[in-house]
Every structure is written in C-alpha cells, then in structure tokens.
Tab-separated table of C-alpha atoms in Angstrom:
chain	number	residue	atom	x	y	z
I	9	MET	CA	0.647	-21.254	-11.048
I	10	LYS	CA	-2.801	-20.732	-9.453
I	11	LYS	CA	-1.682	-22.529	-6.300
I	12	ALA	CA	1.403	-20.297	-6.047
I	13	VAL	CA	-0.763	-17.175	-6.430
I	14	LEU	CA	-3.193	-18.348	-3.722
I	15	VAL	CA	-0.339	-19.113	-1.312
I	16	LEU	CA	1.207	-15.718	-2.040
I	17	MET	CA	-2.146	-14.008	-1.449
I	18	LEU	CA	-2.555	-15.796	1.882
I	19	ILE	CA	0.937	-14.746	2.970
I	20	THR	CA	0.213	-11.150	1.911
I	21	ILE	CA	-2.985	-11.091	3.972
I	22	ILE	CA	-1.163	-12.464	7.029
I	23	SER	CA	1.621	-9.916	6.563
I	24	LYS	CA	-0.908	-7.065	6.342
I	25	MET	CA	-2.614	-8.347	9.475
I	26	SER	CA	0.714	-8.249	11.317
I	27	GLY	CA	1.216	-4.680	10.085
I	28	PHE	CA	-2.220	-3.776	11.380
I	29	LEU	CA	-1.373	-5.378	14.752
I	30	ARG	CA	1.735	-3.178	14.860
I	31	ASP	CA	-0.435	-0.053	14.503
I	32	VAL	CA	-2.905	-1.350	17.098
I	33	THR	CA	0.022	-1.800	19.512
I	34	LEU	CA	1.216	1.757	18.847
I	35	SER	CA	-2.298	3.108	19.378
I	36	TYR	CA	-2.728	1.115	22.601
I	37	PHE	CA	0.411	2.421	24.281
I	38	TYR	CA	0.732	5.890	22.758
I	39	GLY	CA	-2.709	6.663	21.308
I	40	ALA	CA	-2.799	9.632	18.909
I	41	SER	CA	-0.204	11.719	20.713
I	42	MET	CA	2.939	13.799	20.405
I	43	ILE	CA	5.122	10.671	20.680
I	44	SER	CA	3.208	8.620	18.101
I	45	ASP	CA	3.291	11.582	15.697
I	46	ALA	CA	7.058	11.981	16.134
I	47	TYR	CA	7.669	8.257	15.664
I	48	LEU	CA	5.586	8.057	12.481
I	49	ILE	CA	7.387	11.061	11.001
I	50	SER	CA	10.776	9.502	11.848
I	51	ILE	CA	9.975	6.351	9.848
I	52	THR	CA	8.363	8.335	7.013
I	53	ILE	CA	11.457	10.462	6.357
I	54	PRO	CA	13.802	7.575	5.355
I	55	THR	CA	11.067	6.181	3.104
I	56	VAL	CA	10.625	9.452	1.268
I	57	ILE	CA	14.347	10.292	1.085
I	58	PHE	CA	15.440	6.974	-0.389
I	59	GLY	CA	12.420	4.691	-0.603
I	60	ILE	CA	11.299	6.350	-3.849
I	61	ILE	CA	14.638	5.585	-5.513
I	62	ALA	CA	14.695	2.072	-4.049
I	63	ALA	CA	11.250	1.327	-5.517
I	64	GLY	CA	12.372	2.399	-8.969
I	65	ILE	CA	15.649	0.493	-8.735
I	66	SER	CA	13.971	-2.753	-7.643
I	67	THR	CA	11.399	-2.469	-10.447
I	68	GLY	CA	14.043	-1.913	-13.128
I	69	TYR	CA	16.362	-4.574	-11.710
I	70	ILE	CA	14.439	-7.696	-12.799
I	71	PRO	CA	14.204	-7.020	-16.564
I	72	MET	CA	17.842	-5.849	-16.609
I	73	TYR	CA	19.156	-8.859	-14.635
I	74	SER	CA	17.088	-11.189	-16.832
I	75	ARG	CA	18.628	-9.772	-20.021
I	76	ILE	CA	22.185	-9.900	-18.630
I	77	GLU	CA	21.881	-13.492	-17.389
I	78	GLU	CA	20.337	-14.654	-20.662
I	79	GLN	CA	23.045	-13.025	-22.811
I	80	PHE	CA	26.147	-13.331	-20.625
I	81	GLY	CA	25.355	-15.830	-17.874
I	82	GLU	CA	24.715	-15.732	-14.121
I	83	LYS	CA	28.253	-14.615	-13.232
I	84	ARG	CA	27.819	-11.376	-15.177
I	85	GLY	CA	24.397	-10.918	-13.569
I	86	GLN	CA	25.915	-11.170	-10.093
I	87	LEU	CA	28.633	-8.686	-11.063
I	88	PHE	CA	25.914	-6.240	-12.127
I	89	THR	CA	24.062	-6.811	-8.829
I	90	ASN	CA	27.192	-6.235	-6.759
I	91	ASN	CA	28.071	-3.078	-8.678
I	92	LEU	CA	24.525	-1.765	-8.186
I	93	ILE	CA	24.624	-2.422	-4.433
I	94	THR	CA	28.053	-0.789	-4.031
I	95	VAL	CA	27.105	2.322	-6.018
I	96	LEU	CA	23.903	2.689	-3.980
I	97	PHE	CA	25.878	2.238	-0.756
I	98	VAL	CA	28.040	5.201	-1.697
I	99	LEU	CA	24.953	7.249	-2.551
I	100	CYS	CA	23.361	6.237	0.770
I	101	THR	CA	26.441	7.293	2.728
I	102	LEU	CA	26.326	10.791	1.211
I	103	THR	CA	22.557	10.984	1.808
I	104	ILE	CA	22.816	9.862	5.445
I	105	ALA	CA	25.686	12.259	6.150
I	106	GLY	CA	23.621	15.163	4.854
I	107	ALA	CA	20.515	14.020	6.742
I	108	LEU	CA	22.420	13.760	10.044
I	109	VAL	CA	23.733	17.299	9.664
I	110	PHE	CA	20.400	18.816	8.623
I	111	THR	CA	17.995	16.600	10.590
I	112	GLU	CA	16.032	19.402	12.227
I	113	PRO	CA	15.350	21.341	8.993
I	114	ILE	CA	14.324	18.073	7.303
I	115	VAL	CA	11.869	17.263	10.105
I	116	ASN	CA	10.476	20.793	9.813
I	117	VAL	CA	9.768	20.157	6.129
I	118	PHE	CA	7.904	16.922	6.904
I	119	ALA	CA	6.089	18.256	9.978
I	120	SER	CA	6.144	22.039	9.952
I	121	GLY	CA	3.766	22.169	12.921
I	122	PHE	CA	6.223	20.436	15.270
I	123	SER	CA	7.881	22.472	18.005
I	124	GLY	CA	9.365	21.918	21.438
I	125	GLY	CA	8.978	18.316	22.647
I	126	ASN	CA	7.470	17.088	19.357
I	127	LEU	CA	10.375	18.413	17.348
I	128	ASN	CA	13.062	17.142	19.736
I	129	ILE	CA	11.666	13.600	19.808
I	130	ALA	CA	11.228	13.514	16.014
I	131	VAL	CA	14.804	14.730	15.455
I	132	LEU	CA	16.210	12.164	17.915
I	133	LEU	CA	14.327	9.255	16.333
I	134	THR	CA	15.056	10.367	12.764
I	135	ARG	CA	18.815	10.403	13.417
I	136	ILE	CA	18.480	6.716	14.275
I	137	THR	CA	15.952	5.573	11.665
I	138	ILE	CA	17.859	7.254	8.815
I	139	ILE	CA	20.562	4.563	9.197
I	140	GLY	CA	17.978	2.045	8.003
I	141	ILE	CA	18.421	3.389	4.462
I	142	TYR	CA	21.494	1.146	4.139
I	143	PHE	CA	19.398	-1.953	4.784
I	144	THR	CA	16.401	-0.785	2.731
I	145	LEU	CA	18.332	-0.595	-0.520
I	146	VAL	CA	19.774	-4.124	-0.214
I	147	ILE	CA	16.372	-5.477	0.871
I	148	ARG	CA	14.751	-4.084	-2.283
I	149	ILE	CA	17.424	-5.505	-4.597
I	150	LEU	CA	17.591	-8.948	-2.978
I	151	SER	CA	13.785	-9.173	-2.904
I	152	ALA	CA	13.787	-8.551	-6.655
I	153	TYR	CA	16.589	-11.111	-7.068
I	154	LEU	CA	14.616	-13.803	-5.205
I	155	ASN	CA	11.444	-12.986	-7.161
I	156	TYR	CA	13.429	-13.473	-10.355
I	157	LYS	CA	14.603	-16.824	-8.990
I	158	LYS	CA	10.895	-17.694	-8.410
I	159	LEU	CA	11.240	-17.719	-4.618
I	160	PHE	CA	8.226	-15.430	-4.174
I	161	ASN	CA	7.240	-16.427	-0.651
I	162	VAL	CA	10.372	-15.169	1.111
I	163	PRO	CA	10.061	-11.474	0.075
I	164	ALA	CA	6.355	-11.642	0.952
I	165	LEU	CA	7.084	-13.149	4.375
I	166	ILE	CA	9.752	-10.693	5.594
I	167	GLY	CA	7.052	-8.311	6.810
I	168	LEU	CA	6.195	-10.755	9.620
I	169	PRO	CA	9.529	-10.687	11.525
I	170	MET	CA	9.833	-6.951	10.897
I	171	ASN	CA	6.438	-6.229	12.448
I	172	ALA	CA	7.207	-8.590	15.361
I	173	VAL	CA	10.385	-6.606	16.164
I	174	LEU	CA	8.530	-3.288	15.821
I	175	ILE	CA	5.754	-4.448	18.153
I	176	LEU	CA	8.301	-5.513	20.788
I	177	SER	CA	10.176	-2.214	20.467
I	178	ILE	CA	6.958	-0.238	21.016
I	179	ILE	CA	6.104	-2.290	24.125
I	180	PHE	CA	9.610	-2.028	25.631
I	181	SER	CA	9.875	1.692	24.875
I	182	TYR	CA	6.671	2.307	26.817
I	183	GLN	CA	7.525	0.036	29.748
I	184	LEU	CA	11.050	1.437	30.104
I	185	ASP	CA	9.965	4.996	29.259
I	186	LEU	CA	12.667	5.224	26.566
I	187	VAL	CA	11.296	6.521	23.260
I	188	ILE	CA	14.679	5.911	21.618
I	189	ILE	CA	13.974	2.137	21.699
I	190	MET	CA	11.363	2.594	18.948
I	191	GLY	CA	13.970	4.111	16.637
I	192	ILE	CA	16.449	1.343	17.401
I	193	GLY	CA	13.674	-1.222	16.907
I	194	TYR	CA	12.934	0.145	13.431
I	195	VAL	CA	16.554	-0.231	12.298
I	196	THR	CA	16.806	-3.666	13.947
I	197	ALA	CA	13.645	-4.815	12.152
I	198	LEU	CA	15.146	-3.852	8.794
I	199	PHE	CA	18.378	-5.667	9.687
I	200	VAL	CA	16.401	-8.847	10.493
I	201	GLN	CA	14.716	-8.608	7.087
I	202	LEU	CA	18.128	-8.238	5.429
I	203	LEU	CA	19.540	-11.297	7.214
I	204	LEU	CA	16.637	-13.456	6.017
I	205	LEU	CA	17.021	-12.286	2.429
I	206	LEU	CA	20.801	-12.792	2.512
I	207	TYR	CA	20.336	-16.351	3.777
I	208	PHE	CA	17.925	-17.352	0.997
I	209	SER	CA	19.886	-15.421	-1.663
I	210	PHE	CA	23.010	-17.323	-0.558
I	211	LYS	CA	21.087	-20.594	-0.997
I	212	LYS	CA	20.200	-19.499	-4.534
I	213	GLY	CA	23.874	-18.926	-5.342
I	214	TYR	CA	24.308	-15.204	-4.744
I	215	ARG	CA	27.693	-14.004	-3.403
I	216	TYR	CA	28.610	-10.401	-2.711
I	217	LYS	CA	31.981	-9.186	-3.976
I	218	PRO	CA	32.779	-5.437	-3.959
I	219	ALA	CA	32.518	-3.835	-7.414
I	220	PHE	CA	32.307	-0.159	-8.328
I	221	ASP	CA	31.855	1.052	-11.893
I	222	LEU	CA	29.789	4.184	-12.555
I	223	LYS	CA	30.369	3.826	-16.308
I	224	ASP	CA	28.708	0.400	-16.482
I	225	THR	CA	26.295	0.404	-19.450
I	226	ASP	CA	23.891	-2.000	-17.734
I	227	LEU	CA	23.680	0.330	-14.742
I	228	LYS	CA	22.799	3.276	-16.985
I	229	ASN	CA	20.191	1.261	-18.890
I	230	MET	CA	18.553	0.156	-15.658
I	231	LEU	CA	18.300	3.761	-14.478
I	232	VAL	CA	16.361	4.575	-17.669
I	233	LEU	CA	13.844	1.835	-16.793
I	234	ALA	CA	13.643	3.047	-13.198
I	235	VAL	CA	12.938	6.733	-13.910
I	236	PRO	CA	9.156	6.426	-14.677
I	237	VAL	CA	8.636	4.353	-11.523
I	238	ILE	CA	10.674	6.821	-9.445
I	239	LEU	CA	8.606	9.739	-10.750
I	240	GLY	CA	5.349	7.876	-10.134
I	241	SER	CA	6.405	6.931	-6.599
I	242	SER	CA	7.501	10.482	-5.851
I	243	VAL	CA	3.977	11.730	-6.554
I	244	THR	CA	2.557	9.462	-3.840
I	245	GLN	CA	5.266	10.459	-1.383
I	246	ILE	CA	4.762	14.180	-2.045
I	247	ASN	CA	1.066	13.729	-1.289
I	248	LYS	CA	1.965	11.975	1.956
I	249	LEU	CA	4.430	14.751	2.811
I	250	VAL	CA	1.835	17.500	2.318
I	251	ASP	CA	-0.832	15.546	4.238
I	252	ARG	CA	1.388	14.981	7.250
I	253	THR	CA	2.930	18.424	7.463
I	254	LEU	CA	-0.567	19.972	7.380
I	255	ALA	CA	-1.824	17.426	9.929
I	256	SER	CA	1.015	18.446	12.262
I	257	ARG	CA	-0.340	22.012	12.178
I	258	ILE	CA	-3.994	21.114	12.741
I	259	ASP	CA	-3.836	19.072	15.941
I	260	VAL	CA	-1.552	16.980	18.145
I	261	GLY	CA	-2.113	13.366	17.112
I	262	GLY	CA	-3.298	14.378	13.635
I	263	ILE	CA	-0.498	12.491	11.887
I	264	SER	CA	-1.281	9.382	13.931
I	265	ALA	CA	-5.013	9.627	13.191
I	266	LEU	CA	-4.352	9.781	9.442
I	267	ASN	CA	-1.956	6.837	9.687
I	268	TYR	CA	-4.332	4.633	11.695
I	269	ALA	CA	-7.286	5.369	9.383
I	270	HIS	CA	-5.215	4.826	6.250
I	271	THR	CA	-3.922	1.488	7.586
I	272	VAL	CA	-7.460	0.108	7.864
I	273	ASN	CA	-8.340	1.128	4.307
I	274	ILE	CA	-5.077	-0.273	2.915
I	275	ALA	CA	-5.865	-3.597	4.625
I	276	VAL	CA	-9.289	-3.669	2.932
I	277	LEU	CA	-7.728	-2.914	-0.458
I	278	GLY	CA	-4.991	-5.481	0.050
I	279	ILE	CA	-7.484	-8.243	0.793
I	280	PHE	CA	-10.141	-7.426	-1.819
I	281	VAL	CA	-8.281	-5.854	-4.751
I	282	ALA	CA	-5.066	-7.914	-4.692
I	283	SER	CA	-6.931	-11.138	-5.442
I	284	ILE	CA	-8.416	-9.755	-8.656
I	285	SER	CA	-5.440	-7.696	-9.890
I	286	THR	CA	-2.972	-10.530	-9.218
I	287	VAL	CA	-4.931	-12.947	-11.398
I	288	MET	CA	-5.897	-10.359	-14.016
I	289	TYR	CA	-2.497	-8.770	-14.705
I	290	PRO	CA	-0.659	-11.721	-16.308
I	291	LEU	CA	-3.818	-12.687	-18.201
I	292	ILE	CA	-4.353	-9.309	-19.890
I	293	SER	CA	-0.593	-8.927	-20.415
I	294	LYS	CA	-0.643	-12.079	-22.568
I	295	MET	CA	-3.729	-10.822	-24.427
I	296	ALA	CA	-2.076	-7.459	-25.066
I	297	ALA	CA	1.078	-9.190	-26.331
I	298	LYS	CA	-1.008	-11.296	-28.750
I	299	GLY	CA	-3.084	-8.307	-29.861
I	300	ASN	CA	-6.304	-9.845	-28.492
I	301	MET	CA	-8.030	-6.534	-27.694
I	302	ASP	CA	-11.525	-8.040	-27.483
I	303	GLY	CA	-10.403	-10.493	-24.798
I	304	LEU	CA	-8.532	-7.735	-22.962
I	305	LYS	CA	-11.578	-5.452	-22.947
I	306	GLN	CA	-13.819	-8.234	-21.659
I	307	ASN	CA	-11.432	-9.116	-18.841
I	308	VAL	CA	-10.939	-5.478	-17.842
I	309	SER	CA	-14.722	-4.945	-17.780
I	310	GLN	CA	-15.253	-8.060	-15.641
I	311	SER	CA	-12.441	-6.975	-13.312
I	312	ILE	CA	-13.894	-3.472	-12.854
I	313	VAL	CA	-17.249	-4.985	-11.893
I	314	GLY	CA	-15.513	-7.560	-9.686
I	315	VAL	CA	-13.616	-4.875	-7.763
I	316	SER	CA	-16.807	-2.834	-7.385
I	317	LEU	CA	-18.607	-5.947	-6.136
I	318	LEU	CA	-16.162	-6.188	-3.220
I	319	ILE	CA	-15.170	-2.573	-2.562
I	320	LEU	CA	-18.556	-0.790	-2.642
I	321	PRO	CA	-20.142	-2.795	0.207
I	322	ALA	CA	-16.939	-2.323	2.230
I	323	THR	CA	-17.223	1.410	1.523
I	324	ALA	CA	-20.858	1.509	2.651
I	325	GLY	CA	-20.026	-0.337	5.866
I	326	SER	CA	-17.148	2.039	6.568
I	327	LEU	CA	-19.283	5.132	5.995
I	328	PHE	CA	-22.232	3.992	8.112
I	329	LEU	CA	-20.165	2.470	10.921
I	330	ALA	CA	-16.914	4.458	10.907
I	331	GLU	CA	-16.844	5.269	14.617
I	332	PRO	CA	-17.819	1.776	15.889
I	333	ILE	CA	-15.205	0.192	13.602
I	334	ILE	CA	-12.425	2.502	14.833
I	335	SER	CA	-13.549	2.015	18.459
I	336	PHE	CA	-13.449	-1.768	17.987
I	337	LEU	CA	-10.022	-1.775	16.297
I	338	TYR	CA	-8.165	0.860	18.311
I	339	GLY	CA	-10.340	1.994	21.231
I	340	ARG	CA	-8.296	0.721	24.169
I	341	GLY	CA	-5.319	1.699	26.285
I	342	ALA	CA	-4.084	5.236	25.581
I	343	PHE	CA	-6.402	5.558	22.573
I	344	GLU	CA	-9.018	7.750	24.221
I	345	GLU	CA	-12.275	9.333	23.012
I	346	ASP	CA	-10.596	12.303	21.303
I	347	ALA	CA	-8.316	9.941	19.351
I	348	VAL	CA	-11.300	7.764	18.379
I	349	ALA	CA	-13.226	10.808	17.142
I	350	MET	CA	-10.303	12.201	15.121
I	351	THR	CA	-9.387	8.824	13.572
I	352	SER	CA	-13.052	8.004	12.804
I	353	ASP	CA	-13.345	11.329	11.007
I	354	ALA	CA	-10.289	10.562	8.862
I	355	TYR	CA	-11.470	6.983	8.255
I	356	PHE	CA	-14.909	8.159	7.102
I	357	TYR	CA	-13.474	10.521	4.496
I	358	TYR	CA	-10.758	8.089	3.369
I	359	SER	CA	-13.478	5.477	2.769
I	360	ILE	CA	-15.149	7.697	0.173
I	361	GLY	CA	-12.119	7.134	-2.066
I	362	LEU	CA	-11.864	3.356	-1.601
I	363	ILE	CA	-13.355	2.628	-5.019
I	364	GLY	CA	-10.934	5.119	-6.558
I	365	PHE	CA	-7.944	3.436	-4.913
I	366	GLY	CA	-9.122	-0.015	-6.025
I	367	LEU	CA	-9.901	0.819	-9.645
I	368	ARG	CA	-6.759	2.942	-10.066
I	369	THR	CA	-4.636	-0.128	-9.308
I	370	LEU	CA	-6.605	-2.139	-11.842
I	371	LEU	CA	-6.513	0.473	-14.619
I	372	SER	CA	-2.838	1.300	-14.077
I	373	ARG	CA	-1.930	-2.356	-14.524
I	374	THR	CA	-3.959	-2.415	-17.720
I	375	PHE	CA	-1.821	0.421	-19.082
I	376	TYR	CA	1.339	-1.393	-17.960
I	377	SER	CA	0.200	-4.513	-19.834
I	378	LEU	CA	-0.033	-2.304	-22.935
I	379	GLN	CA	3.552	-1.125	-22.227
I	380	ASP	CA	2.342	2.387	-21.426
I	381	THR	CA	3.857	3.735	-18.182
I	382	LYS	CA	3.603	7.377	-19.243
I	383	THR	CA	-0.188	7.778	-18.979
I	384	PRO	CA	-0.542	6.560	-15.353
I	385	MET	CA	2.436	8.753	-14.383
I	386	ILE	CA	0.903	11.900	-15.932
I	387	ASN	CA	-2.505	11.185	-14.362
I	388	ALA	CA	-0.872	10.660	-10.971
I	389	ALA	CA	0.890	14.027	-11.294
I	390	ILE	CA	-2.424	15.757	-12.105
I	391	ALA	CA	-4.061	14.050	-9.114
I	392	MET	CA	-1.160	15.177	-6.900
I	393	VAL	CA	-1.664	18.842	-7.836
I	394	LEU	CA	-5.417	18.515	-7.230
I	395	ASN	CA	-4.793	16.799	-3.883
I	396	ILE	CA	-2.486	19.575	-2.674
I	397	ILE	CA	-4.983	22.300	-3.687
I	398	LEU	CA	-7.865	20.459	-1.993
I	399	ASN	CA	-5.724	19.861	1.108
I	400	PHE	CA	-5.368	23.593	1.737
I	401	LEU	CA	-9.031	24.290	0.969
I	402	LEU	CA	-10.692	21.437	2.867
I	403	ALA	CA	-8.375	21.377	5.898
I	404	ARG	CA	-9.716	24.813	6.853
I	405	TRP	CA	-13.310	23.551	6.813
I	406	ILE	CA	-13.084	19.950	8.056
I	407	GLY	CA	-9.667	19.732	9.767
I	408	ILE	CA	-7.997	16.274	9.695
I	409	GLY	CA	-10.991	14.850	7.842
I	410	GLY	CA	-10.424	17.439	5.112
I	411	LEU	CA	-6.983	15.994	4.361
I	412	ALA	CA	-8.492	12.519	3.988
I	413	LEU	CA	-11.322	13.853	1.819
I	414	ALA	CA	-8.820	15.652	-0.431
I	415	THR	CA	-6.980	12.353	-0.960
I	416	SER	CA	-10.237	10.535	-1.766
I	417	LEU	CA	-11.503	13.138	-4.234
I	418	SER	CA	-8.161	13.372	-6.048
I	419	MET	CA	-8.004	9.566	-6.254
I	420	ILE	CA	-11.505	9.343	-7.754
I	421	PHE	CA	-10.602	12.059	-10.249
I	422	CYS	CA	-7.392	10.228	-11.175
I	423	THR	CA	-9.367	6.997	-11.724
I	424	LEU	CA	-11.883	8.740	-13.992
I	425	LEU	CA	-8.998	10.171	-16.034
I	426	LEU	CA	-7.454	6.727	-16.364
I	427	PHE	CA	-10.795	5.270	-17.468
I	428	ILE	CA	-11.240	7.990	-20.127
I	429	ASN	CA	-7.653	7.589	-21.363
I	430	LEU	CA	-7.986	3.804	-21.526
I	431	ARG	CA	-11.199	4.123	-23.541
I	432	ARG	CA	-9.390	6.406	-25.979
I	433	LYS	CA	-6.509	3.952	-26.211
I	434	ILE	CA	-8.380	0.675	-26.773
I	435	GLY	CA	-11.877	1.856	-27.679
I	436	SER	CA	-15.209	1.262	-25.966
I	437	PHE	CA	-15.286	-1.747	-23.622
I	438	GLU	CA	-18.750	-2.777	-22.430
I	439	ASN	CA	-19.515	0.635	-20.898
I	440	ARG	CA	-23.252	-0.052	-20.562
I	441	TYR	CA	-22.617	-3.356	-18.776
I	442	ILE	CA	-20.149	-1.698	-16.374
I	443	PHE	CA	-22.470	1.244	-15.665
I	444	LEU	CA	-25.587	-0.856	-14.994
I	445	SER	CA	-23.661	-3.380	-12.874
I	446	VAL	CA	-22.033	-0.663	-10.740
I	447	ILE	CA	-25.411	1.076	-10.224
I	448	LYS	CA	-26.934	-2.227	-9.026
I	449	ILE	CA	-23.982	-2.910	-6.730
I	450	ALA	CA	-24.012	0.644	-5.328
I	451	GLY	CA	-27.741	0.387	-4.589
I	452	ALA	CA	-27.375	-2.981	-2.852
I	453	SER	CA	-24.358	-1.699	-0.905
I	454	ALA	CA	-26.103	1.462	0.277
I	455	PHE	CA	-29.178	-0.487	1.388
I	456	THR	CA	-27.216	-3.145	3.288
I	457	GLY	CA	-24.997	-0.457	4.828
I	458	TRP	CA	-28.094	1.306	6.156
I	459	ILE	CA	-29.473	-2.007	7.475
I	460	ALA	CA	-26.158	-2.658	9.233
I	461	TYR	CA	-26.305	0.825	10.778
I	462	MET	CA	-29.872	0.331	12.060
I	463	ALA	CA	-29.124	-3.185	13.326
I	464	TYR	CA	-26.008	-1.995	15.145
I	465	HIS	CA	-27.873	0.745	17.014
I	466	GLN	CA	-30.594	-1.715	18.010
I	467	LEU	CA	-28.082	-4.342	19.168
I	468	ILE	CA	-25.715	-2.000	21.027
I	469	ALA	CA	-28.480	-1.343	23.549
I	470	VAL	CA	-28.527	-5.008	24.618
I	471	THR	CA	-25.031	-6.267	23.733
I	472	GLY	CA	-21.482	-4.939	23.798
I	473	LEU	CA	-19.709	-3.114	20.957
I	474	THR	CA	-17.928	-6.199	19.600
I	475	LEU	CA	-21.008	-8.441	19.383
I	476	ALA	CA	-23.222	-5.680	18.004
I	477	LEU	CA	-20.694	-4.864	15.267
I	478	LEU	CA	-20.149	-8.536	14.427
I	479	LEU	CA	-23.861	-9.448	14.227
I	480	SER	CA	-24.806	-6.371	12.195
I	481	GLY	CA	-21.889	-7.047	9.810
I	482	VAL	CA	-22.873	-10.687	9.283
I	483	MET	CA	-26.505	-9.710	8.766
I	484	ALA	CA	-25.536	-7.092	6.164
I	485	ALA	CA	-23.165	-9.501	4.362
I	486	VAL	CA	-25.868	-12.174	4.030
I	487	LEU	CA	-28.423	-9.626	2.829
I	488	TYR	CA	-25.935	-8.201	0.300
I	489	ALA	CA	-25.142	-11.671	-1.059
I	490	VAL	CA	-28.865	-12.386	-1.536
I	491	LEU	CA	-29.482	-9.056	-3.303
I	492	VAL	CA	-26.518	-9.515	-5.623
I	493	TYR	CA	-27.603	-13.070	-6.440
I	494	PHE	CA	-31.049	-11.936	-7.603
I	495	MET	CA	-29.636	-8.939	-9.499
I	496	ARG	CA	-27.879	-11.319	-11.932
I	497	ILE	CA	-24.520	-9.571	-12.157
I	498	ASN	CA	-22.151	-11.554	-14.407
I	499	ALA	CA	-19.099	-11.203	-12.166
I	500	ALA	CA	-21.091	-12.513	-9.186
I	501	ASP	CA	-22.592	-15.314	-11.284
I	502	ASP	CA	-19.085	-16.443	-12.291
I	503	ILE	CA	-18.049	-16.609	-8.639
I	504	ILE	CA	-21.154	-18.629	-7.735
I	505	LYS	CA	-20.571	-21.027	-10.658
I	506	GLY	CA	-16.981	-21.529	-9.549
I	507	ILE	CA	-18.087	-22.360	-5.999
I	508	LYS	CA	-20.736	-24.788	-7.278
I	509	GLN	CA	-18.192	-26.540	-9.526
I	510	ARG	CA	-15.769	-26.979	-6.626
I	511	LEU	CA	-18.493	-28.363	-4.382
I	512	SER	CA	-19.713	-30.777	-7.084
I	513	ARG	CA	-16.156	-32.096	-7.583
I	514	ARG	CA	-15.882	-32.827	-3.888
C-alpha cells in the first residue's frame, strides 16, 4: 500500500511539473498578452460549463458502481456506466449547441473586459475548445472506473501526454502564426487522454454498448451523491470566474499573470501537502469508522503541524523572493519586464494564502472521514462571498495583486472556520501543541526567509540570477532544518527518526 502511494505521489509530481512546463512554454512565446489571455479564457469556459458536473459525477460514480457490482455483478455495473455516458453525451450535445450559438455573450461573462481583438480571438478559440466537453466527461468516468479497478497509475499519468500535445500546439501556433492551432491542440490533447483510458479500460474488461434510461434508479441515486461535490466545485469555479473577469478589466495580460502565479503555488501545494494528506486520509477514515476519536485528534494535530512545517518556509521564501523566483521561472522570450512585475505581484499575494490552501485540504478531508460533506460546502460558500466582496474592494487599491490577496484572505478565513467547526464537532485536539509548534515554525521560517533575501542580494552582485537564487535557497533550507531540529517539534522529530531508522537498516 505504502509503495503504491509513493509511486502515485511521484507520478503526480512529474505530471505537475509537465503542467508547469506547459505554462512556461506559453509564457515564453506569448508572455502575458492579449493572446495568452484569450487562450486561457477559452480553456476555462469548458471547465466551468461542464467540468463542475463532471467532477461531481466522477466522485459519485465509484461508490455507486461498487454497490451495483457487489449486488448484481459486473455486467450490471457496465450497463450503469454505459447508460451514464450516453445520458451525459445527450446533455453535452445540448450544452455545446447552446454554447456555439451564444459564444460571444458567454465569453463576455467570463472576461467582461475583452473587446476587439481580445474578444474575437477568445470567441474563435472557445468555439473549438467547447467540443472537448465530449471527451472530458468520458475521461472523468473512465478514470473513476480504473481507480475502482485499482489501476491508479493510468489516470495519474494521462496529464503527461496531454501537456506534451499542448506544448507542441503552443509552439506550432507561434511559429505558423495561427492562434487556432492552440484550440485544436487542446481538443486533441483531451482526445489522446481518452484513447489511453479506453485502451486500459478495455484491458480491464469494459465494453461500451449504447444504453439510454433516464428513469434508472441507480442513475438518480448517483446524482444525489454528486450534488454536494457539484455545489462545492461550483464555489471554486465562481471564484475563478470573478477573478478572471475582473482581471480582464484591469490590464491586458492580467488573466495570464494570475494563471502563471497560481500555477507556481499549486505546484508547491501539490508537492508538499499531497504527501501528508494522501497518507493521513485513509488512516483517520479508519479511526473515524472505529470511533477512535483520540487517535483521530492526534493524527489531525500532527498533520496540521506537518503541513505547517513544509508550507510556512515555502511561504516565507515566496514572499521575500517573489520577483527573482518569477524571473527565474518565466523571465525569458516574450515574458518581458512588465509581465514579470505583474506576475510577481500576483504571486506575492497568492503566497500569503498558501497555509490556508494547505490546511483547508487537510481539514476538509477530516470532515469527509467523519462523513460530513455539508460543513466544508457551507464554509466554502461563505469564503466565496467574502472573496467576491474583497475582489471588488482590493482590486481598486492593488490591481491584479488585489485579486490574489482577496483569494488568500478568503482562504485563510475559510480555514479558520473549518478549524473552529472541527473543534466543535470532535472537541479540543492538542490546541496548545499546535499553537506553540506553529509559532516556532513561523519564527524559523521568517528568519530563514530574511536570510535568503539578504544572501540573494549579496550574491546577485557577483553571480547570475539562477546561481544566486539556488545558493540562497540551499543556505536557507539548511539553516531552517537546523533551527527546526533544535526547536524539538514532534512532527520534525518523527521525520528525523524515520530517516535514521531507514539509514540504520541499510
């Protein structure tokens, strides 16, 4: 089990790296420009229109398929799957038809600041990318099917060929001066993902045969399971919609700057938080099922400190060295000084909320383990309202950075609400230990972040950007590790003990 989780984590990291390379390619050839803004809006629209529903469907599919196969056998399970796909195909056809007729008004909703060339390019690309909805729905269902069949690696790997196709489409579109290639590349990338999933699903015994029954009881029951997830996902997408439509009004390239900055933070969260939440979730789920609240509280407390141990120093580094980091990652090709400044601004303010993003994932999964999906959904809705209000207030004062700051503040507020609600639900769980540990970690992080900042500015005078950033980062990491070691934080001590045990075995 542990080996499977580690392999899956490694694949996830590689997949996220390929996604980051895709954004670096886009920034290199198109920078933060009218074209990059239009392209990003064109691939956001299909996600919001149908991606929300697809997320809910795929989440509800596994428990429903499991029950059907256990009670009636695999043949009945495949019939349910085929009926689900066919019904969603019909729904997609109606959705796509409407989107093709009303493409321009839809783009105006997502990017109200677009006009002229921006609007025309976004409309053109959206009319192509919207076709990808057909593939997205089958991808979500077959990914869930393969996960149920314990073939976890394939759904995790499909991001690699998709990003490879997207990177090639961006390069060819620039070289041939045909923006339309990026839209075609997006749909092609989804089709490649679908082919891979179909191949491995076929090997696991799946066969598609047309079936259409809207009165199917299993279909209705699955929709009941999917509704909370759909509502929760819609909150995130509404936030994204408001962010991007306001960014389109503030400045050309604003949408791209938000996207590039957000990509870096998501990569950090994916690497640092996924490792803890992946291991923690099944463990506390078993404890919750057995009624072992003391063990659950202890593991949640350790996990909160563990996430803080990794996220807070990353936050400090991002805040002190936002501009050098963005310059190192994106500062080449068409990504000029104005784009670096705008993206650095967004990255700085997004980084403030990193701890909120990380702990929200952890706390939400704790509620899920307690079979409570309502509380995270309500908290997310409250955070969404706060985010929208802050967007309008802060965007006037800070511009693009204000949108990122609004997201960070609403995420921190949402996390605090989740923490308070969890305490009410399961009682006090080592609050003093958590508080003291986080204070120690925050102090060590702030100090090492400042050291990294000072070292960078000393080194940049005698070395290039890359070497100065690398050396200052390594220096700060070593110093942070030493400080944490002498602070005697339990979560860090457990990690050190684990490393020592592995070394002694070898």
